[in-house]
Amino acid sequence: MQQSEPIVGAIEAGGTKFVCAVGSGPGERMLARAQFSTTGEPKALLAEVVDWLIGQQARFGPLAALGVASFGPIDLDERSPTYGFITTTPKPGWRNTDIVGPLRRAFPGIAVGFDTDVNGAALGEGRWGAARGLDDFVYITVGTGIGGGGVARGRLLHGLVHPEMGHIPMPVLEGDAFAGGCAIHGRCWEGLCSGPSIAKRAGKPAEELAPDDPAWDLATRYMGHALATLTYVLSPKRIIVGGSVRKAGRLGEAAFFDRTRRHLRAALNGYIASPALEEPGLSQFVVPPALGDDAGVCGAIALAHDALAASAAGSR
Ligand code: ZN
């Protein structure tokens, strides 16, 4: 059945690069992929992406739909004149950039799914990865920034705009004088645990830090606090942590997760009674993405499939 899933175009629009793919799912079902740097001008980049997708249509046939999982903040209100735009990003040159419009013009009449990069990754992990079979879970990316996508009762969380989990306020741990790295809030989660924030605190990139560097201890303690907040607020059945920081350089991914889980348990302090929050369950409660670094682009494929299904349902 899965082999007959329609072939779609997918764009994971990240802050440093756009990862594009054509296919129907992960692994062998991804027929082609390409990567484009975001250092240039947005319009030129989008034109390059469109050209690449048109080239793939010549190889694989017409694309059934497009999916875009984008860095944000983005406008997801379909009644808004700036629907499909990246809005108030601090990324130079990218404020108020129309992402969906150029795609609609280049591929008239086909469904375009659009959501945040992390909502996309959550969808991808739910369909093919570490959250298969779960209706309530969270996907977090901890990299250049921090963001989270949530699924509740099988549906992506949206609302006023979309969740911005990376900017939740954080406690000050004893003896920590670091002012934080977020341009907007200073010491929010992103301001304490993103790659650039860890580097700013430590004076060198996270991947160069020794395994016993106190910066890792602080970062994983703050991770524990943030995941406790998400656990209290959203009551997820699993939290998937993707992004580059989780690989944790010389500390290693396994140790990063061990410490984060231990600090999560300490922060919860036994308040929520669930075997998922005690070992061995805890090891399955906080996990890396099963799709690895492809979670985002697979999520964009899933967004395209959902947009196609929604448009088919609408025209029925
Ligand atoms: Zn912030």
PDB file of C-alpha atoms and ligand atoms in Angstrom:
ATOM      1  CA  MET A   1       0.000   0.000   0.000  1.00  0.00           C
ATOM      2  CA  GLN A   2       2.771   2.369   0.967  1.00  0.00           C
ATOM      3  CA  GLN A   3       4.537   1.910  -2.380  1.00  0.00           C
ATOM      4  CA  SER A   4       1.497   3.386  -4.091  1.00  0.00           C
ATOM      5  CA  GLU A   5       1.586   6.580  -2.000  1.00  0.00           C
ATOM      6  CA  PRO A   6       1.702   9.536  -4.394  1.00  0.00           C
ATOM      7  CA  ILE A   7       5.009  11.138  -5.295  1.00  0.00           C
ATOM      8  CA  VAL A   8       5.243  14.636  -3.856  1.00  0.00           C
ATOM      9  CA  GLY A   9       7.741  17.467  -3.547  1.00  0.00           C
ATOM     10  CA  ALA A  10       9.077  18.300  -0.092  1.00  0.00           C
ATOM     11  CA  ILE A  11      10.972  21.292   1.251  1.00  0.00           C
ATOM     12  CA  GLU A  12      12.484  21.452   4.718  1.00  0.00           C
ATOM     13  CA  ALA A  13      13.152  25.177   4.947  1.00  0.00           C
ATOM     14  CA  GLY A  14      15.790  25.485   7.643  1.00  0.00           C
ATOM     15  CA  GLY A  15      17.589  28.587   8.836  1.00  0.00           C
ATOM     16  CA  THR A  16      20.899  27.566   7.258  1.00  0.00           C
ATOM     17  CA  LYS A  17      19.793  25.330   4.383  1.00  0.00           C
ATOM     18  CA  PHE A  18      16.768  24.135   2.451  1.00  0.00           C
ATOM     19  CA  VAL A  19      16.643  20.347   2.079  1.00  0.00           C
ATOM     20  CA  CYS A  20      14.412  19.341  -0.824  1.00  0.00           C
ATOM     21  CA  ALA A  21      13.180  15.918  -1.816  1.00  0.00           C
ATOM     22  CA  VAL A  22      10.860  14.178  -4.208  1.00  0.00           C
ATOM     23  CA  GLY A  23       9.285  10.895  -3.207  1.00  0.00           C
ATOM     24  CA  SER A  24       6.619   9.249  -1.088  1.00  0.00           C
ATOM     25  CA  GLY A  25       8.394   8.618   2.229  1.00  0.00           C
ATOM     26  CA  PRO A  26      11.730   7.947   3.948  1.00  0.00           C
ATOM     27  CA  GLY A  27      14.576   5.714   2.815  1.00  0.00           C
ATOM     28  CA  GLU A  28      14.138   4.122  -0.596  1.00  0.00           C
ATOM     29  CA  ARG A  29      10.875   5.953  -1.064  1.00  0.00           C
ATOM     30  CA  MET A  30      12.806   9.218  -1.302  1.00  0.00           C
ATOM     31  CA  LEU A  31      13.651   9.263  -5.002  1.00  0.00           C
ATOM     32  CA  ALA A  32      15.784  12.401  -5.179  1.00  0.00           C
ATOM     33  CA  ARG A  33      17.079  15.054  -2.839  1.00  0.00           C
ATOM     34  CA  ALA A  34      19.085  18.256  -2.961  1.00  0.00           C
ATOM     35  CA  GLN A  35      20.294  20.918  -0.586  1.00  0.00           C
ATOM     36  CA  PHE A  36      20.462  24.708  -1.024  1.00  0.00           C
ATOM     37  CA  SER A  37      22.210  27.204   1.258  1.00  0.00           C
ATOM     38  CA  THR A  38      20.192  30.135   2.642  1.00  0.00           C
ATOM     39  CA  THR A  39      23.118  32.549   2.595  1.00  0.00           C
ATOM     40  CA  GLY A  40      21.858  34.284  -0.574  1.00  0.00           C
ATOM     41  CA  GLU A  41      18.712  36.221  -1.301  1.00  0.00           C
ATOM     42  CA  PRO A  42      15.409  34.411  -0.520  1.00  0.00           C
ATOM     43  CA  LYS A  43      13.845  35.065  -3.942  1.00  0.00           C
ATOM     44  CA  ALA A  44      16.819  33.592  -5.797  1.00  0.00           C
ATOM     45  CA  LEU A  45      16.862  30.563  -3.493  1.00  0.00           C
ATOM     46  CA  LEU A  46      13.152  29.897  -4.006  1.00  0.00           C
ATOM     47  CA  ALA A  47      13.652  30.167  -7.783  1.00  0.00           C
ATOM     48  CA  GLU A  48      16.456  27.573  -7.535  1.00  0.00           C
ATOM     49  CA  VAL A  49      14.210  25.261  -5.522  1.00  0.00           C
ATOM     50  CA  VAL A  50      11.372  25.627  -8.051  1.00  0.00           C
ATOM     51  CA  ASP A  51      13.773  24.858 -10.935  1.00  0.00           C
ATOM     52  CA  TRP A  52      15.011  21.749  -9.136  1.00  0.00           C
ATOM     53  CA  LEU A  53      11.456  20.515  -8.485  1.00  0.00           C
ATOM     54  CA  ILE A  54      10.494  21.106 -12.136  1.00  0.00           C
ATOM     55  CA  GLY A  55      13.576  19.110 -13.150  1.00  0.00           C
ATOM     56  CA  GLN A  56      12.449  16.223 -10.922  1.00  0.00           C
ATOM     57  CA  GLN A  57       8.988  16.286 -12.510  1.00  0.00           C
ATOM     58  CA  ALA A  58      10.674  15.585 -15.839  1.00  0.00           C
ATOM     59  CA  ARG A  59      12.244  12.464 -14.277  1.00  0.00           C
ATOM     60  CA  PHE A  60       9.456  11.117 -12.073  1.00  0.00           C
ATOM     61  CA  GLY A  61       6.239  12.594 -13.484  1.00  0.00           C
ATOM     62  CA  PRO A  62       3.935  15.312 -12.132  1.00  0.00           C
ATOM     63  CA  LEU A  63       4.146  15.969  -8.401  1.00  0.00           C
ATOM     64  CA  ALA A  64       0.846  15.219  -6.650  1.00  0.00           C
ATOM     65  CA  ALA A  65       1.364  17.870  -3.946  1.00  0.00           C
ATOM     66  CA  LEU A  66       4.009  19.953  -2.199  1.00  0.00           C
ATOM     67  CA  GLY A  67       4.889  20.131   1.482  1.00  0.00           C
ATOM     68  CA  VAL A  68       6.904  22.844   3.200  1.00  0.00           C
ATOM     69  CA  ALA A  69       8.193  22.520   6.772  1.00  0.00           C
ATOM     70  CA  SER A  70       9.666  25.935   7.503  1.00  0.00           C
ATOM     71  CA  PHE A  71      11.651  27.763  10.150  1.00  0.00           C
ATOM     72  CA  GLY A  72       9.624  30.568  11.635  1.00  0.00           C
ATOM     73  CA  PRO A  73       7.797  32.316  12.929  1.00  0.00           C
ATOM     74  CA  ILE A  74       5.404  31.703  10.038  1.00  0.00           C
ATOM     75  CA  ASP A  75       1.836  32.754   9.203  1.00  0.00           C
ATOM     76  CA  LEU A  76      -0.494  29.718   9.238  1.00  0.00           C
ATOM     77  CA  ASP A  77      -3.799  31.634   9.134  1.00  0.00           C
ATOM     78  CA  GLU A  78      -5.272  30.828   5.719  1.00  0.00           C
ATOM     79  CA  ARG A  79      -7.454  33.964   5.838  1.00  0.00           C
ATOM     80  CA  SER A  80      -4.448  36.203   6.353  1.00  0.00           C
ATOM     81  CA  PRO A  81      -2.918  38.153   3.425  1.00  0.00           C
ATOM     82  CA  THR A  82       0.485  36.932   4.594  1.00  0.00           C
ATOM     83  CA  TYR A  83      -0.483  33.231   4.842  1.00  0.00           C
ATOM     84  CA  GLY A  84       2.520  31.132   3.849  1.00  0.00           C
ATOM     85  CA  PHE A  85       5.037  33.808   4.826  1.00  0.00           C
ATOM     86  CA  ILE A  86       7.995  33.653   7.179  1.00  0.00           C
ATOM     87  CA  THR A  87       7.111  36.668   9.338  1.00  0.00           C
ATOM     88  CA  THR A  88       9.142  38.201  12.175  1.00  0.00           C
ATOM     89  CA  THR A  89      12.334  36.171  11.931  1.00  0.00           C
ATOM     90  CA  PRO A  90      15.514  37.881  13.095  1.00  0.00           C
ATOM     91  CA  LYS A  91      17.349  36.132  10.204  1.00  0.00           C
ATOM     92  CA  PRO A  92      18.751  38.988   8.053  1.00  0.00           C
ATOM     93  CA  GLY A  93      16.914  39.435   4.734  1.00  0.00           C
ATOM     94  CA  TRP A  94      14.221  36.864   5.541  1.00  0.00           C
ATOM     95  CA  ARG A  95      11.634  38.925   7.391  1.00  0.00           C
ATOM     96  CA  ASN A  96       8.228  38.833   5.602  1.00  0.00           C
ATOM     97  CA  THR A  97       9.290  36.313   2.972  1.00  0.00           C
ATOM     98  CA  ASP A  98       6.535  34.670   0.940  1.00  0.00           C
ATOM     99  CA  ILE A  99       7.359  30.949   0.756  1.00  0.00           C
ATOM    100  CA  VAL A 100       4.088  29.393  -0.401  1.00  0.00           C
ATOM    101  CA  GLY A 101       3.193  32.045  -3.042  1.00  0.00           C
ATOM    102  CA  PRO A 102       6.090  31.350  -5.456  1.00  0.00           C
ATOM    103  CA  LEU A 103       5.382  27.598  -5.171  1.00  0.00           C
ATOM    104  CA  ARG A 104       1.677  28.053  -5.913  1.00  0.00           C
ATOM    105  CA  ARG A 105       2.537  30.187  -8.947  1.00  0.00           C
ATOM    106  CA  ALA A 106       5.059  27.645 -10.234  1.00  0.00           C
ATOM    107  CA  PHE A 107       2.780  24.640  -9.609  1.00  0.00           C
ATOM    108  CA  PRO A 108      -0.760  25.962 -10.124  1.00  0.00           C
ATOM    109  CA  GLY A 109      -3.626  23.834  -8.899  1.00  0.00           C
ATOM    110  CA  ILE A 110      -1.673  21.417  -6.708  1.00  0.00           C
ATOM    111  CA  ALA A 111      -2.125  21.211  -2.953  1.00  0.00           C
ATOM    112  CA  VAL A 112       0.592  22.824  -0.829  1.00  0.00           C
ATOM    113  CA  GLY A 113       0.958  21.811   2.817  1.00  0.00           C
ATOM    114  CA  PHE A 114       2.705  24.376   5.022  1.00  0.00           C
ATOM    115  CA  ASP A 115       3.699  24.205   8.679  1.00  0.00           C
ATOM    116  CA  THR A 116       6.621  24.816  11.010  1.00  0.00           C
ATOM    117  CA  ASP A 117       9.775  22.726  10.563  1.00  0.00           C
ATOM    118  CA  VAL A 118       9.211  21.112  13.951  1.00  0.00           C
ATOM    119  CA  ASN A 119       5.517  20.398  13.387  1.00  0.00           C
ATOM    120  CA  GLY A 120       6.602  18.790  10.125  1.00  0.00           C
ATOM    121  CA  ALA A 121       9.261  16.711  11.867  1.00  0.00           C
ATOM    122  CA  ALA A 122       6.702  15.655  14.485  1.00  0.00           C
ATOM    123  CA  LEU A 123       4.377  14.504  11.723  1.00  0.00           C
ATOM    124  CA  GLY A 124       7.207  12.585  10.012  1.00  0.00           C
ATOM    125  CA  GLU A 125       8.270  10.850  13.241  1.00  0.00           C
ATOM    126  CA  GLY A 126       4.612  10.020  13.927  1.00  0.00           C
ATOM    127  CA  ARG A 127       4.125   8.439  10.520  1.00  0.00           C
ATOM    128  CA  TRP A 128       7.421   6.639  10.005  1.00  0.00           C
ATOM    129  CA  GLY A 129       9.659   7.141  13.045  1.00  0.00           C
ATOM    130  CA  ALA A 130       9.934   7.120  16.828  1.00  0.00           C
ATOM    131  CA  ALA A 131       6.306   8.072  17.506  1.00  0.00           C
ATOM    132  CA  ARG A 132       4.585   5.508  15.299  1.00  0.00           C
ATOM    133  CA  GLY A 133       1.372   4.359  16.959  1.00  0.00           C
ATOM    134  CA  LEU A 134       1.302   7.290  19.405  1.00  0.00           C
ATOM    135  CA  ASP A 135      -1.388   9.983  19.317  1.00  0.00           C
ATOM    136  CA  ASP A 136       0.211  12.288  21.891  1.00  0.00           C
ATOM    137  CA  PHE A 137       3.857  13.241  21.621  1.00  0.00           C
ATOM    138  CA  VAL A 138       6.274  16.124  21.169  1.00  0.00           C
ATOM    139  CA  TYR A 139       9.173  16.620  18.789  1.00  0.00           C
ATOM    140  CA  ILE A 140      11.902  19.048  19.882  1.00  0.00           C
ATOM    141  CA  THR A 141      14.846  20.243  17.859  1.00  0.00           C
ATOM    142  CA  VAL A 142      17.863  21.573  19.740  1.00  0.00           C
ATOM    143  CA  GLY A 143      20.297  23.046  17.246  1.00  0.00           C
ATOM    144  CA  THR A 144      20.987  26.588  16.039  1.00  0.00           C
ATOM    145  CA  GLY A 145      17.710  27.384  17.790  1.00  0.00           C
ATOM    146  CA  ILE A 146      15.192  25.380  19.783  1.00  0.00           C
ATOM    147  CA  GLY A 147      11.686  24.618  18.590  1.00  0.00           C
ATOM    148  CA  GLY A 148       9.002  22.081  19.307  1.00  0.00           C
ATOM    149  CA  GLY A 149       6.073  20.547  17.479  1.00  0.00           C
ATOM    150  CA  GLY A 150       3.307  18.794  19.335  1.00  0.00           C
ATOM    151  CA  VAL A 151       0.728  16.194  18.394  1.00  0.00           C
ATOM    152  CA  ALA A 152      -2.363  15.800  20.588  1.00  0.00           C
ATOM    153  CA  ARG A 153      -5.019  13.166  19.832  1.00  0.00           C
ATOM    154  CA  GLY A 154      -3.271  12.574  16.509  1.00  0.00           C
ATOM    155  CA  ARG A 155      -3.413  16.207  15.367  1.00  0.00           C
ATOM    156  CA  LEU A 156      -0.674  18.813  15.176  1.00  0.00           C
ATOM    157  CA  LEU A 157      -1.030  21.567  17.758  1.00  0.00           C
ATOM    158  CA  HIS A 158      -1.927  24.965  16.329  1.00  0.00           C
ATOM    159  CA  GLY A 159      -3.684  27.874  17.916  1.00  0.00           C
ATOM    160  CA  LEU A 160      -3.130  31.575  18.099  1.00  0.00           C
ATOM    161  CA  VAL A 161      -0.126  31.033  15.817  1.00  0.00           C
ATOM    162  CA  HIS A 162       1.918  27.904  16.479  1.00  0.00           C
ATOM    163  CA  PRO A 163       3.783  26.681  19.538  1.00  0.00           C
ATOM    164  CA  GLU A 164       7.132  28.344  20.262  1.00  0.00           C
ATOM    165  CA  MET A 165       8.397  25.877  22.817  1.00  0.00           C
ATOM    166  CA  GLY A 166      12.026  26.971  22.543  1.00  0.00           C
ATOM    167  CA  HIS A 167      11.280  30.301  24.203  1.00  0.00           C
ATOM    168  CA  ILE A 168       9.752  29.088  27.462  1.00  0.00           C
ATOM    169  CA  PRO A 169      11.178  30.886  30.511  1.00  0.00           C
ATOM    170  CA  MET A 170      13.678  28.920  32.573  1.00  0.00           C
ATOM    171  CA  PRO A 171      14.695  28.855  36.234  1.00  0.00           C
ATOM    172  CA  VAL A 172      18.132  30.134  37.198  1.00  0.00           C
ATOM    173  CA  LEU A 173      20.224  27.241  38.472  1.00  0.00           C
ATOM    174  CA  GLU A 174      22.311  27.996  41.516  1.00  0.00           C
ATOM    175  CA  GLY A 175      25.612  29.631  40.688  1.00  0.00           C
ATOM    176  CA  ASP A 176      24.774  30.227  37.040  1.00  0.00           C
ATOM    177  CA  ALA A 177      25.556  33.834  36.107  1.00  0.00           C
ATOM    178  CA  PHE A 178      25.213  33.398  32.307  1.00  0.00           C
ATOM    179  CA  ALA A 179      22.922  36.089  30.868  1.00  0.00           C
ATOM    180  CA  GLY A 180      21.659  33.759  28.109  1.00  0.00           C
ATOM    181  CA  GLY A 181      21.944  33.849  24.346  1.00  0.00           C
ATOM    182  CA  CYS A 182      18.425  34.634  23.081  1.00  0.00           C
ATOM    183  CA  ALA A 183      18.219  38.060  21.423  1.00  0.00           C
ATOM    184  CA  ILE A 184      14.618  38.432  22.588  1.00  0.00           C
ATOM    185  CA  HIS A 185      14.570  36.896  26.078  1.00  0.00           C
ATOM    186  CA  GLY A 186      18.119  36.260  27.162  1.00  0.00           C
ATOM    187  CA  ARG A 187      17.673  33.224  29.406  1.00  0.00           C
ATOM    188  CA  CYS A 188      14.852  31.293  27.731  1.00  0.00           C
ATOM    189  CA  TRP A 189      15.386  27.592  26.859  1.00  0.00           C
ATOM    190  CA  GLU A 190      16.912  28.519  23.491  1.00  0.00           C
ATOM    191  CA  GLY A 191      19.024  31.138  25.232  1.00  0.00           C
ATOM    192  CA  LEU A 192      20.518  28.432  27.473  1.00  0.00           C
ATOM    193  CA  CYS A 193      20.624  25.210  25.440  1.00  0.00           C
ATOM    194  CA  SER A 194      20.872  26.006  21.705  1.00  0.00           C
ATOM    195  CA  GLY A 195      24.224  25.289  20.058  1.00  0.00           C
ATOM    196  CA  PRO A 196      25.178  28.992  19.858  1.00  0.00           C
ATOM    197  CA  SER A 197      24.091  29.570  23.487  1.00  0.00           C
ATOM    198  CA  ILE A 198      26.181  26.650  24.771  1.00  0.00           C
ATOM    199  CA  ALA A 199      29.137  27.974  22.739  1.00  0.00           C
ATOM    200  CA  LYS A 200      28.628  31.510  24.057  1.00  0.00           C
ATOM    201  CA  ARG A 201      28.626  30.265  27.633  1.00  0.00           C
ATOM    202  CA  ALA A 202      31.629  27.963  27.193  1.00  0.00           C
ATOM    203  CA  GLY A 203      33.682  30.163  24.864  1.00  0.00           C
ATOM    204  CA  LYS A 204      33.987  27.394  22.263  1.00  0.00           C
ATOM    205  CA  PRO A 205      31.686  25.254  20.103  1.00  0.00           C
ATOM    206  CA  ALA A 206      29.710  22.551  21.946  1.00  0.00           C
ATOM    207  CA  GLU A 207      31.264  19.748  19.869  1.00  0.00           C
ATOM    208  CA  GLU A 208      34.733  20.710  21.152  1.00  0.00           C
ATOM    209  CA  LEU A 209      33.801  20.590  24.847  1.00  0.00           C
ATOM    210  CA  ALA A 210      35.300  17.841  27.010  1.00  0.00           C
ATOM    211  CA  PRO A 211      32.743  15.276  28.257  1.00  0.00           C
ATOM    212  CA  ASP A 212      33.233  16.523  31.835  1.00  0.00           C
ATOM    213  CA  ASP A 213      32.938  20.216  30.942  1.00  0.00           C
ATOM    214  CA  PRO A 214      30.493  21.872  33.371  1.00  0.00           C
ATOM    215  CA  ALA A 215      28.710  23.398  30.354  1.00  0.00           C
ATOM    216  CA  TRP A 216      27.307  19.929  29.509  1.00  0.00           C
ATOM    217  CA  ASP A 217      26.085  19.469  33.052  1.00  0.00           C
ATOM    218  CA  LEU A 218      24.283  22.823  32.951  1.00  0.00           C
ATOM    219  CA  ALA A 219      22.872  22.239  29.462  1.00  0.00           C
ATOM    220  CA  THR A 220      21.419  18.830  30.378  1.00  0.00           C
ATOM    221  CA  ARG A 221      20.056  20.155  33.688  1.00  0.00           C
ATOM    222  CA  TYR A 222      18.269  22.937  31.826  1.00  0.00           C
ATOM    223  CA  MET A 223      17.068  20.353  29.278  1.00  0.00           C
ATOM    224  CA  GLY A 224      15.592  18.373  32.171  1.00  0.00           C
ATOM    225  CA  HIS A 225      13.727  21.449  33.441  1.00  0.00           C
ATOM    226  CA  ALA A 226      12.378  22.294  29.980  1.00  0.00           C
ATOM    227  CA  LEU A 227      11.236  18.723  29.312  1.00  0.00           C
ATOM    228  CA  ALA A 228       9.557  18.693  32.742  1.00  0.00           C
ATOM    229  CA  THR A 229       7.598  21.805  31.738  1.00  0.00           C
ATOM    230  CA  LEU A 230       6.521  20.149  28.470  1.00  0.00           C
ATOM    231  CA  THR A 231       5.569  16.995  30.361  1.00  0.00           C
ATOM    232  CA  TYR A 232       3.440  18.967  32.810  1.00  0.00           C
ATOM    233  CA  VAL A 233       1.772  21.142  30.170  1.00  0.00           C
ATOM    234  CA  LEU A 234       1.208  18.732  27.277  1.00  0.00           C
ATOM    235  CA  SER A 235       1.292  15.305  28.969  1.00  0.00           C
ATOM    236  CA  PRO A 236       3.006  13.675  25.967  1.00  0.00           C
ATOM    237  CA  LYS A 237       3.572   9.918  25.808  1.00  0.00           C
ATOM    238  CA  ARG A 238       6.992  10.458  24.260  1.00  0.00           C
ATOM    239  CA  ILE A 239       9.399  13.350  23.685  1.00  0.00           C
ATOM    240  CA  ILE A 240      11.653  13.062  20.633  1.00  0.00           C
ATOM    241  CA  VAL A 241      14.758  15.252  20.767  1.00  0.00           C
ATOM    242  CA  GLY A 242      16.358  15.986  17.384  1.00  0.00           C
ATOM    243  CA  GLY A 243      18.793  18.656  16.186  1.00  0.00           C
ATOM    244  CA  SER A 244      22.572  18.820  16.280  1.00  0.00           C
ATOM    245  CA  VAL A 245      23.107  19.541  20.002  1.00  0.00           C
ATOM    246  CA  ARG A 246      21.749  16.117  21.027  1.00  0.00           C
ATOM    247  CA  LYS A 247      24.698  14.458  19.267  1.00  0.00           C
ATOM    248  CA  ALA A 248      26.746  16.245  21.950  1.00  0.00           C
ATOM    249  CA  GLY A 249      30.206  16.112  20.351  1.00  0.00           C
ATOM    250  CA  ARG A 250      32.748  14.452  22.632  1.00  0.00           C
ATOM    251  CA  LEU A 251      30.137  13.744  25.328  1.00  0.00           C
ATOM    252  CA  GLY A 252      28.177  11.606  22.871  1.00  0.00           C
ATOM    253  CA  GLU A 253      24.486  11.179  22.182  1.00  0.00           C
ATOM    254  CA  ALA A 254      23.894   8.304  24.626  1.00  0.00           C
ATOM    255  CA  ALA A 255      25.397  10.228  27.558  1.00  0.00           C
ATOM    256  CA  PHE A 256      23.499  13.392  26.589  1.00  0.00           C
ATOM    257  CA  PHE A 257      20.197  11.493  26.676  1.00  0.00           C
ATOM    258  CA  ASP A 258      21.097   9.657  29.913  1.00  0.00           C
ATOM    259  CA  ARG A 259      21.852  12.916  31.679  1.00  0.00           C
ATOM    260  CA  THR A 260      18.830  14.701  30.248  1.00  0.00           C
ATOM    261  CA  ARG A 261      16.517  11.876  31.352  1.00  0.00           C
ATOM    262  CA  ARG A 262      18.061  11.838  34.834  1.00  0.00           C
ATOM    263  CA  HIS A 263      17.624  15.603  35.201  1.00  0.00           C
ATOM    264  CA  LEU A 264      14.056  15.390  33.873  1.00  0.00           C
ATOM    265  CA  ARG A 265      13.267  12.805  36.536  1.00  0.00           C
ATOM    266  CA  ALA A 266      14.872  14.982  39.212  1.00  0.00           C
ATOM    267  CA  ALA A 267      12.920  18.051  38.061  1.00  0.00           C
ATOM    268  CA  LEU A 268       9.604  16.139  38.157  1.00  0.00           C
ATOM    269  CA  ASN A 269      10.525  14.882  41.622  1.00  0.00           C
ATOM    270  CA  GLY A 270       8.071  11.998  41.546  1.00  0.00           C
ATOM    271  CA  TYR A 271       4.996  14.188  41.118  1.00  0.00           C
ATOM    272  CA  ILE A 272       3.573  12.436  38.036  1.00  0.00           C
ATOM    273  CA  ALA A 273       2.904   8.759  38.709  1.00  0.00           C
ATOM    274  CA  SER A 274       3.667   6.913  35.502  1.00  0.00           C
ATOM    275  CA  PRO A 275       5.976   3.995  34.690  1.00  0.00           C
ATOM    276  CA  ALA A 276       7.001   6.020  31.602  1.00  0.00           C
ATOM    277  CA  LEU A 277       8.866   8.409  33.901  1.00  0.00           C
ATOM    278  CA  GLU A 278      10.837   5.701  35.749  1.00  0.00           C
ATOM    279  CA  GLU A 279      13.469   3.418  34.241  1.00  0.00           C
ATOM    280  CA  PRO A 280      13.207   1.377  32.120  1.00  0.00           C
ATOM    281  CA  GLY A 281      10.234   3.356  30.740  1.00  0.00           C
ATOM    282  CA  LEU A 282      12.104   6.648  30.879  1.00  0.00           C
ATOM    283  CA  SER A 283      14.559   5.456  28.205  1.00  0.00           C
ATOM    284  CA  GLN A 284      11.585   5.204  25.833  1.00  0.00           C
ATOM    285  CA  PHE A 285      10.064   8.484  27.008  1.00  0.00           C
ATOM    286  CA  VAL A 286      12.910  10.747  25.830  1.00  0.00           C
ATOM    287  CA  VAL A 287      14.428   9.438  22.601  1.00  0.00           C
ATOM    288  CA  PRO A 288      16.339  10.603  19.514  1.00  0.00           C
ATOM    289  CA  PRO A 289      14.462  10.754  16.190  1.00  0.00           C
ATOM    290  CA  ALA A 290      14.221   7.389  14.409  1.00  0.00           C
ATOM    291  CA  LEU A 291      14.453   9.229  11.078  1.00  0.00           C
ATOM    292  CA  GLY A 292      17.647  10.922  12.270  1.00  0.00           C
ATOM    293  CA  ASP A 293      18.431  14.138  10.398  1.00  0.00           C
ATOM    294  CA  ASP A 294      15.754  13.278   7.808  1.00  0.00           C
ATOM    295  CA  ALA A 295      12.889  13.901  10.249  1.00  0.00           C
ATOM    296  CA  GLY A 296      12.286  17.393   8.819  1.00  0.00           C
ATOM    297  CA  VAL A 297      12.307  16.564   5.129  1.00  0.00           C
ATOM    298  CA  CYS A 298      10.216  13.421   5.740  1.00  0.00           C
ATOM    299  CA  GLY A 299       7.846  15.678   7.672  1.00  0.00           C
ATOM    300  CA  ALA A 300       7.535  17.895   4.591  1.00  0.00           C
ATOM    301  CA  ILE A 301       6.558  14.782   2.582  1.00  0.00           C
ATOM    302  CA  ALA A 302       3.941  13.980   5.230  1.00  0.00           C
ATOM    303  CA  LEU A 303       2.636  17.578   5.074  1.00  0.00           C
ATOM    304  CA  ALA A 304       2.264  17.200   1.284  1.00  0.00           C
ATOM    305  CA  HIS A 305       0.369  13.912   1.688  1.00  0.00           C
ATOM    306  CA  ASP A 306      -1.943  15.518   4.266  1.00  0.00           C
ATOM    307  CA  ALA A 307      -2.552  18.562   2.036  1.00  0.00           C
ATOM    308  CA  LEU A 308      -3.420  16.230  -0.838  1.00  0.00           C
ATOM    309  CA  ALA A 309      -5.818  14.245   1.346  1.00  0.00           C
ATOM    310  CA  ALA A 310      -7.436  17.463   2.643  1.00  0.00           C
ATOM    311  CA  SER A 311      -7.913  18.849  -0.878  1.00  0.00           C
ATOM    312  CA  ALA A 312      -9.368  15.551  -2.062  1.00  0.00           C
ATOM    313  CA  ALA A 313     -11.772  15.549   0.891  1.00  0.00           C
ATOM    314  CA  GLY A 314     -12.684  19.194   0.167  1.00  0.00           C
ATOM    315  CA  SER A 315     -13.476  18.584  -3.501  1.00  0.00           C
ATOM    316  CA  ARG A 316     -15.480  15.438  -2.846  1.00  0.00           C
TER     317      ARG A 316
HETATM  318 ZN    ZN B   1      13.925  33.314  23.577  1.00  0.00          ZN
END
